[in-house]
Coordinates of C-alpha atoms in Angstrom, one line a residue:
X219 CA 22.7 -25.4 25.9
X220 CA 21.6 -28.0 23.3
X221 CA 18.5 -27.9 21.2
X222 CA 16.7 -30.5 23.3
X223 CA 17.0 -28.4 26.4
X224 CA 15.9 -25.3 24.6
X225 CA 12.8 -27.1 23.3
X226 CA 11.9 -28.6 26.6
X227 CA 12.1 -25.3 28.5
X228 CA 10.3 -23.4 25.8
X229 CA 7.4 -25.8 25.9
X230 CA 7.5 -25.9 29.7
X231 CA 7.1 -22.1 29.8
X232 CA 4.0 -22.2 27.7
X233 CA 2.4 -24.8 30.0
X234 CA 2.6 -22.7 33.3
X235 CA -0.8 -21.7 34.5
X236 CA -1.1 -17.9 34.8
X237 CA 1.7 -17.1 32.4
X238 CA 0.1 -15.6 29.4
X239 CA 1.6 -14.4 26.1
X240 CA 2.6 -10.9 27.4
X241 CA 4.3 -12.1 30.6
X242 CA 6.0 -14.9 28.6
X243 CA 7.3 -12.3 26.1
X244 CA 8.5 -10.1 29.0
X245 CA 10.4 -13.0 30.5
X246 CA 12.0 -14.0 27.1
X247 CA 12.9 -10.4 26.4
X248 CA 14.5 -10.0 29.9
X249 CA 16.3 -13.4 30.1
X250 CA 16.9 -14.1 26.4
X251 CA 15.5 -17.6 26.3
X252 CA 13.3 -20.0 28.3
X253 CA 16.2 -22.0 29.8
X254 CA 17.6 -18.8 31.4
X255 CA 14.1 -18.1 32.8
X256 CA 14.2 -21.4 34.7
X257 CA 17.8 -20.8 36.0
X258 CA 16.7 -17.5 37.6
X259 CA 15.9 -17.1 41.3
X260 CA 12.8 -15.5 42.7
X261 CA 14.4 -12.1 43.1
X262 CA 15.5 -12.0 39.5
X263 CA 12.1 -13.2 38.3
X264 CA 10.4 -10.4 40.2
X265 CA 12.4 -7.8 38.3
X266 CA 10.5 -8.7 35.2
X267 CA 7.5 -6.5 34.3
X268 CA 4.1 -8.1 35.4
X269 CA 5.8 -11.0 37.2
X270 CA 4.4 -11.1 40.7
X271 CA 5.1 -13.5 43.6
X272 CA 2.5 -16.1 42.4
X273 CA 3.9 -16.2 38.9
X274 CA 7.5 -16.4 40.1
X275 CA 6.5 -19.3 42.4
X276 CA 4.8 -21.1 39.5
X277 CA 7.9 -20.7 37.3
X278 CA 10.2 -22.1 40.1
X279 CA 8.0 -25.1 40.6
X280 CA 7.5 -25.9 36.9
X281 CA 10.6 -28.1 36.6
X282 CA 9.0 -30.5 39.1
X283 CA 5.3 -30.2 38.3
X284 CA 5.1 -30.1 34.5
X285 CA 5.8 -33.1 32.3
X286 CA 7.1 -31.8 29.0
X287 CA 8.0 -35.3 27.8
X288 CA 4.3 -36.2 27.9
X289 CA 3.5 -33.2 25.7
X290 CA 6.2 -34.1 23.2
X291 CA 4.9 -37.7 23.1
X292 CA 1.5 -36.4 22.2
X293 CA 3.0 -34.2 19.5
X294 CA 4.7 -37.2 18.0
X295 CA 1.5 -39.3 18.2
X296 CA -0.6 -36.6 16.4
X297 CA 2.1 -35.5 13.8
X298 CA 2.6 -32.1 15.4
X299 CA 5.8 -30.1 14.9
X300 CA 6.9 -27.5 17.5
X301 CA 8.3 -24.3 16.1
X302 CA 10.2 -22.1 18.5
X303 CA 10.2 -18.4 17.7
X304 CA 13.9 -18.6 17.0
X305 CA 13.3 -21.1 14.2
X306 CA 13.8 -19.7 10.7
X307 CA 10.4 -21.2 9.7
X308 CA 8.5 -19.3 12.5
X309 CA 6.3 -16.7 10.7
X310 CA 8.3 -13.5 10.4
X311 CA 5.4 -11.1 10.7
X312 CA 4.2 -12.9 13.9
X313 CA 7.6 -12.7 15.5
X314 CA 7.3 -8.9 15.3
X315 CA 4.2 -8.4 17.5
X316 CA 4.7 -7.5 21.2
X317 CA 2.7 -10.5 22.5
X318 CA 4.0 -13.1 20.1
X319 CA 3.8 -16.7 21.2
X320 CA 7.1 -18.3 22.2
X321 CA 6.3 -21.3 20.1
X322 CA 3.7 -22.7 17.7
X323 CA 2.4 -26.2 17.3
X324 CA 2.1 -27.0 13.6
X325 CA 0.3 -29.7 11.6
X326 CA 1.2 -29.6 8.0
X327 CA 3.8 -27.2 6.6
X328 CA 4.4 -23.5 6.7
X329 CA 6.0 -22.0 3.5
X330 CA 8.0 -18.8 2.7
X331 CA 4.9 -17.6 0.8
X332 CA 3.1 -17.4 4.2
X333 CA 5.1 -14.3 5.0
X334 CA 3.0 -12.7 2.2
X335 CA -0.4 -13.5 3.8
X336 CA -3.7 -11.7 4.2
X337 CA -6.2 -12.5 7.0
X338 CA -9.7 -13.0 5.7
X339 CA -12.2 -13.0 8.5
X340 CA -15.9 -12.4 9.3
X341 CA -19.0 -13.3 11.1
X342 CA -20.1 -16.9 11.8
X343 CA -23.6 -15.9 10.5
X344 CA -22.7 -14.9 7.0
X345 CA -25.3 -13.5 4.6
X346 CA -25.6 -14.6 1.0
X347 CA -23.9 -11.3 0.1
X348 CA -21.0 -12.1 2.5
X349 CA -20.6 -15.6 1.1
X350 CA -20.4 -14.4 -2.5
X351 CA -18.0 -11.6 -1.7
X352 CA -15.7 -13.9 0.3
X353 CA -15.5 -16.3 -2.6
X354 CA -14.8 -13.4 -5.1
X355 CA -12.3 -11.5 -3.0
X356 CA -10.4 -14.5 -1.7
X357 CA -10.0 -15.7 -5.2
X358 CA -8.6 -12.4 -6.2
X359 CA -6.2 -12.4 -3.3
X360 CA -4.9 -15.9 -4.1
X361 CA -4.4 -15.0 -7.8
X362 CA -2.4 -11.9 -6.7
X363 CA -0.1 -14.2 -4.8
X364 CA -1.3 -13.9 -1.2
X365 CA -1.6 -16.8 1.2
X366 CA -4.8 -16.8 3.2
X367 CA -4.9 -16.9 7.0
X368 CA -8.1 -17.4 8.9
X369 CA -9.6 -19.2 11.9
X370 CA -11.5 -22.2 10.5
X371 CA -14.6 -21.0 12.2
X372 CA -18.2 -21.3 10.9
X373 CA -19.2 -18.7 8.3
X374 CA -16.7 -16.4 6.6
X375 CA -13.6 -18.0 8.0
X376 CA -14.4 -21.5 6.7
X377 CA -15.6 -20.0 3.4
X378 CA -12.3 -18.1 3.0
X379 CA -10.2 -21.3 3.5
X380 CA -12.4 -23.1 1.0
X381 CA -12.3 -20.3 -1.6
X382 CA -8.5 -20.2 -1.3
X383 CA -8.2 -23.9 -2.0
X384 CA -10.7 -23.7 -4.8
X385 CA -8.6 -21.0 -6.4
X386 CA -5.5 -23.2 -6.1
X387 CA -3.9 -21.1 -3.3
X388 CA -2.3 -21.6 0.0
X389 CA -4.2 -21.3 3.2
X390 CA -3.3 -21.6 6.9
X391 CA -5.8 -22.1 9.8
X392 CA -5.1 -20.8 13.3
X393 CA -7.1 -22.8 15.9
X394 CA -8.2 -21.9 19.4
X395 CA -7.5 -25.3 20.9
X396 CA -4.8 -28.0 20.8
X397 CA -4.1 -29.8 17.6
X398 CA -4.4 -33.2 19.3
X399 CA -8.1 -32.7 19.6
X400 CA -10.8 -33.0 16.9
X401 CA -11.2 -29.7 15.0
X402 CA -13.8 -27.3 16.3
X403 CA -16.3 -26.8 14.9
X404 CA -16.6 -30.5 13.9
X405 CA -18.3 -29.7 10.6
X406 CA -15.0 -28.2 9.4
X407 CA -13.0 -31.4 10.1
X408 CA -13.0 -32.3 6.4
X409 CA -12.0 -28.8 5.4
X410 CA -9.1 -29.0 7.9
X411 CA -7.9 -32.2 6.2
X412 CA -8.3 -30.6 2.8
X413 CA -6.0 -27.8 4.0
X414 CA -3.4 -30.3 5.1
X415 CA -3.7 -32.3 1.9
X416 CA -3.1 -29.2 -0.2
X417 CA 0.2 -28.4 1.5
X418 CA -1.2 -25.9 4.0
X419 CA -1.1 -25.9 7.7
X420 CA -3.0 -25.9 11.0
X421 CA -1.5 -23.8 13.8
X422 CA -2.1 -23.4 17.5
X423 CA -0.2 -21.9 20.4
X424 CA -1.9 -24.4 22.7
X425 CA -0.5 -27.8 23.7
X426 CA -2.0 -30.8 22.0
X427 CA -4.9 -31.5 24.4
X428 CA -5.9 -28.0 25.5
X429 CA -9.6 -27.6 24.8
X430 CA -11.3 -24.6 23.3
X431 CA -12.8 -22.1 25.8
X432 CA -14.2 -18.6 25.7
X433 CA -10.7 -17.3 26.5
X434 CA -8.7 -19.3 23.9
X435 CA -10.4 -17.8 20.8
X436 CA -9.6 -14.1 21.5
X437 CA -6.0 -15.1 22.1
X438 CA -6.1 -17.1 18.8
X439 CA -7.3 -13.9 17.0
X440 CA -4.1 -12.0 17.8
X441 CA -2.1 -14.7 16.0
X442 CA -4.3 -14.4 12.9
X443 CA -3.8 -10.6 12.8
X444 CA -0.1 -10.9 13.7
X445 CA 0.7 -13.3 10.9
X446 CA -0.8 -11.2 8.2
X447 CA 0.3 -8.1 6.2
X448 CA -3.3 -6.9 6.4
X449 CA -6.7 -8.1 7.6
X450 CA -9.7 -8.1 5.3
X451 CA -13.1 -8.0 7.2
X452 CA -15.9 -9.2 5.0
X453 CA -18.8 -9.0 7.4
X454 CA -19.0 -8.3 11.2
X455 CA -21.5 -7.3 13.8
X456 CA -20.9 -4.3 16.0
X457 CA -19.4 -6.4 18.8
X458 CA -17.7 -9.6 17.7
X459 CA -14.5 -11.6 17.6
X460 CA -14.0 -10.3 14.1
X461 CA -13.8 -6.7 15.2
X462 CA -11.4 -7.8 18.0
X463 CA -9.1 -9.3 15.4
X464 CA -9.2 -6.1 13.4
X465 CA -8.4 -4.2 16.6
X466 CA -5.3 -6.4 17.1
X467 CA -4.2 -5.7 13.5
X468 CA -4.5 -1.9 14.1
X469 CA -2.5 -2.2 17.3
X470 CA 0.2 -4.1 15.4
X471 CA 0.4 -1.4 12.8
X472 CA -1.1 -3.5 10.1
X473 CA -3.6 -2.5 7.5
X474 CA -7.3 -3.3 8.0
X475 CA -9.7 -3.5 5.0
X476 CA -13.4 -3.5 5.4
X477 CA -16.1 -4.5 2.9
X478 CA -19.1 -2.2 2.8
X479 CA -22.5 -3.9 2.9
X480 CA -26.2 -3.1 3.0
X481 CA -26.9 -0.3 5.5
X482 CA -29.7 -2.3 7.1
X483 CA -27.6 -5.5 7.5
X484 CA -26.7 -6.3 11.1
X485 CA -23.6 -8.2 9.9
X486 CA -22.3 -5.1 8.1
X487 CA -22.4 -2.7 11.1
X488 CA -18.9 -3.7 12.2
X489 CA -17.5 -3.1 8.8
X490 CA -19.1 0.3 8.5
X491 CA -17.8 1.3 11.9
X492 CA -14.3 0.2 10.9
X493 CA -14.6 2.3 7.8
X494 CA -15.6 5.4 9.8
X495 CA -12.6 4.8 12.0
X496 CA -10.2 4.8 9.1
X497 CA -10.1 1.3 7.7
X498 CA -9.4 1.0 4.0
X499 CA -12.3 0.5 1.7
X500 CA -12.3 -3.0 0.3
X501 CA -13.8 -3.5 -3.1
X502 CA -11.2 -5.6 -4.9
X503 CA -7.6 -6.8 -4.5
X504 CA -6.4 -3.6 -6.1
X505 CA -7.4 -1.8 -2.9
X506 CA -5.1 -4.1 -0.9
X507 CA -2.2 -3.8 -3.3
X508 CA -2.4 0.0 -3.4
X509 CA -2.6 0.2 0.4
X510 CA 0.3 -2.2 1.1
X511 CA 2.5 -0.7 -1.6
X512 CA 5.8 -2.4 -2.5
X513 CA 6.3 -5.2 0.1
X514 CA 10.1 -5.4 -0.3
X515 CA 10.7 -8.7 1.5
X516 CA 13.9 -10.7 1.0
X517 CA 13.6 -14.5 1.4
X518 CA 16.7 -16.1 2.9
X519 CA 18.5 -18.9 0.9
X520 CA 17.5 -21.6 3.4
X521 CA 13.8 -20.8 2.8
X522 CA 13.8 -22.8 -0.5
X523 CA 13.0 -19.7 -2.6
X524 CA 15.8 -18.2 -4.6
X525 CA 17.1 -15.1 -2.8
X526 CA 15.4 -12.1 -4.2
X527 CA 13.8 -8.8 -3.3
X528 CA 10.0 -9.2 -3.4
X529 CA 7.8 -6.2 -4.0
X530 CA 4.6 -8.0 -5.0
X531 CA 3.3 -11.3 -3.5
X532 CA 2.8 -12.9 -6.9
X533 CA 6.5 -12.6 -7.7
X534 CA 7.2 -15.7 -5.5
X535 CA 5.4 -18.0 -7.8
X536 CA 6.2 -16.6 -11.2
X537 CA 7.2 -19.0 -14.0
X538 CA 10.4 -18.5 -16.0
X539 CA 8.4 -17.3 -19.0
X540 CA 6.5 -14.8 -16.9
X541 CA 9.7 -13.4 -15.5
X542 CA 11.1 -13.2 -19.0
X543 CA 8.1 -11.2 -20.2
X544 CA 8.2 -8.8 -17.2
X545 CA 12.0 -8.2 -17.6
X546 CA 11.3 -7.3 -21.3
X547 CA 8.8 -4.5 -20.4
X548 CA 10.6 -1.1 -20.2
X549 CA 9.5 1.7 -18.0
X550 CA 7.8 3.3 -20.9
X551 CA 5.7 0.2 -21.6
X552 CA 5.6 -2.0 -24.6
X553 CA 3.1 -3.3 -27.2
X554 CA 2.4 -6.9 -27.8
X555 CA 4.4 -6.8 -31.1
X556 CA 7.4 -5.2 -29.3
X557 CA 7.3 -7.9 -26.6
X558 CA 7.0 -10.7 -29.2
X559 CA 10.1 -9.3 -30.9
X560 CA 12.0 -8.8 -27.7
X561 CA 11.2 -12.2 -26.1
X562 CA 10.8 -14.4 -29.1
X563 CA 7.5 -15.8 -27.7
X564 CA 4.8 -16.4 -30.3
X565 CA 1.9 -14.0 -30.1
X566 CA -0.7 -16.7 -29.2
X567 CA 1.4 -17.8 -26.3
X568 CA 2.3 -14.3 -25.2
X569 CA -1.3 -13.3 -25.1
X570 CA -2.1 -16.1 -22.7
X571 CA 0.8 -15.2 -20.5
X572 CA -0.2 -11.6 -20.4
X573 CA -3.7 -12.4 -19.3
X574 CA -2.3 -14.4 -16.4
X575 CA 0.0 -11.6 -15.4
X576 CA -2.9 -9.2 -15.6
X577 CA -5.0 -11.4 -13.3
X578 CA -2.0 -11.5 -10.9
X579 CA -1.9 -7.7 -11.0
X580 CA 1.7 -7.8 -12.3
X581 CA 0.9 -5.7 -15.4
X582 CA -1.7 -3.2 -16.6
X583 CA -2.7 -1.9 -19.9
X584 CA -2.4 1.8 -20.7
X585 CA -3.1 4.1 -23.5
X586 CA -2.8 2.6 -27.0
X587 CA -2.9 -0.8 -25.4
X588 CA 0.7 -0.4 -24.2
X589 CA 1.6 -2.9 -21.4
X590 CA 3.2 -1.6 -18.3
X591 CA 4.4 -3.3 -15.1
X592 CA 2.0 -2.6 -12.3

């Protein structure tokens, strides 16, 4: 089986009407890959969980009724890359969820840092309080080394993407429609282009010309939750897509963080309910780092990042001088004078670097102004 056949069959499987993410995952788990799905007969297909006669017939007819070449031509026209779930670039955290998509359509570029991502989500009707807190918290997340995942919707989602870019960070938007169509909502078209220009990415599990519907956005929400180490809910009503995303995160065993708000605010009721149900209180990035603990992620050599064990997201982007300072700090901590003597870095320069490391939450100051690794 060559790569072309694997790609054609993987795309074909996603285009079959009535075959959703869970059935598709069941098929891939049973047969191993999409090409083997299409080699199966009706009796073998019916052995797969949730595959009935109608679904089996649709699979058998797909080779003749679905033009994958047309979809690939559209991808080429619109600059869209297709990532199979077997591709090393496919988001590792997303691959782990039970209803993971078999492939992603990508505009822009995913990076190894996106495995260290937080989802920042909230209502489309953000209050002034929510807007300010989104800017503050997203900036803290970015400076601590996290990529930001959201849905490019009105309100909190769009603000989270913008705040990540303003802070010089990476951000990835997951859309509820095909990437060959204009961005929805249209007022975020420029923001989408800014994400791409910054080196970020737009993602969708939908073929290029699939329009947004009331059903595509809930499916999109599971990808947002699935890509992230944790989900930060800034504002949410009692019943909303935001709380659905948080529910997905909980089902996937990921942390959910909720920002408390005014008790009389209708866009904080969802956050307060999440807190009552056991979500982590969100006041600053320190709450996230404490809840996640050492992340311990190893980036493979082909990822472009030197192979190393990561315990903190900011470690990925440390400069050589920052690494030198961290390596010079013993378990008992060190004073500025001791670090200057150990590293040979002038005091004025060391102080600047220490401030940066403190903002990234890589160090903390203890008694007697001794500096410790966080």
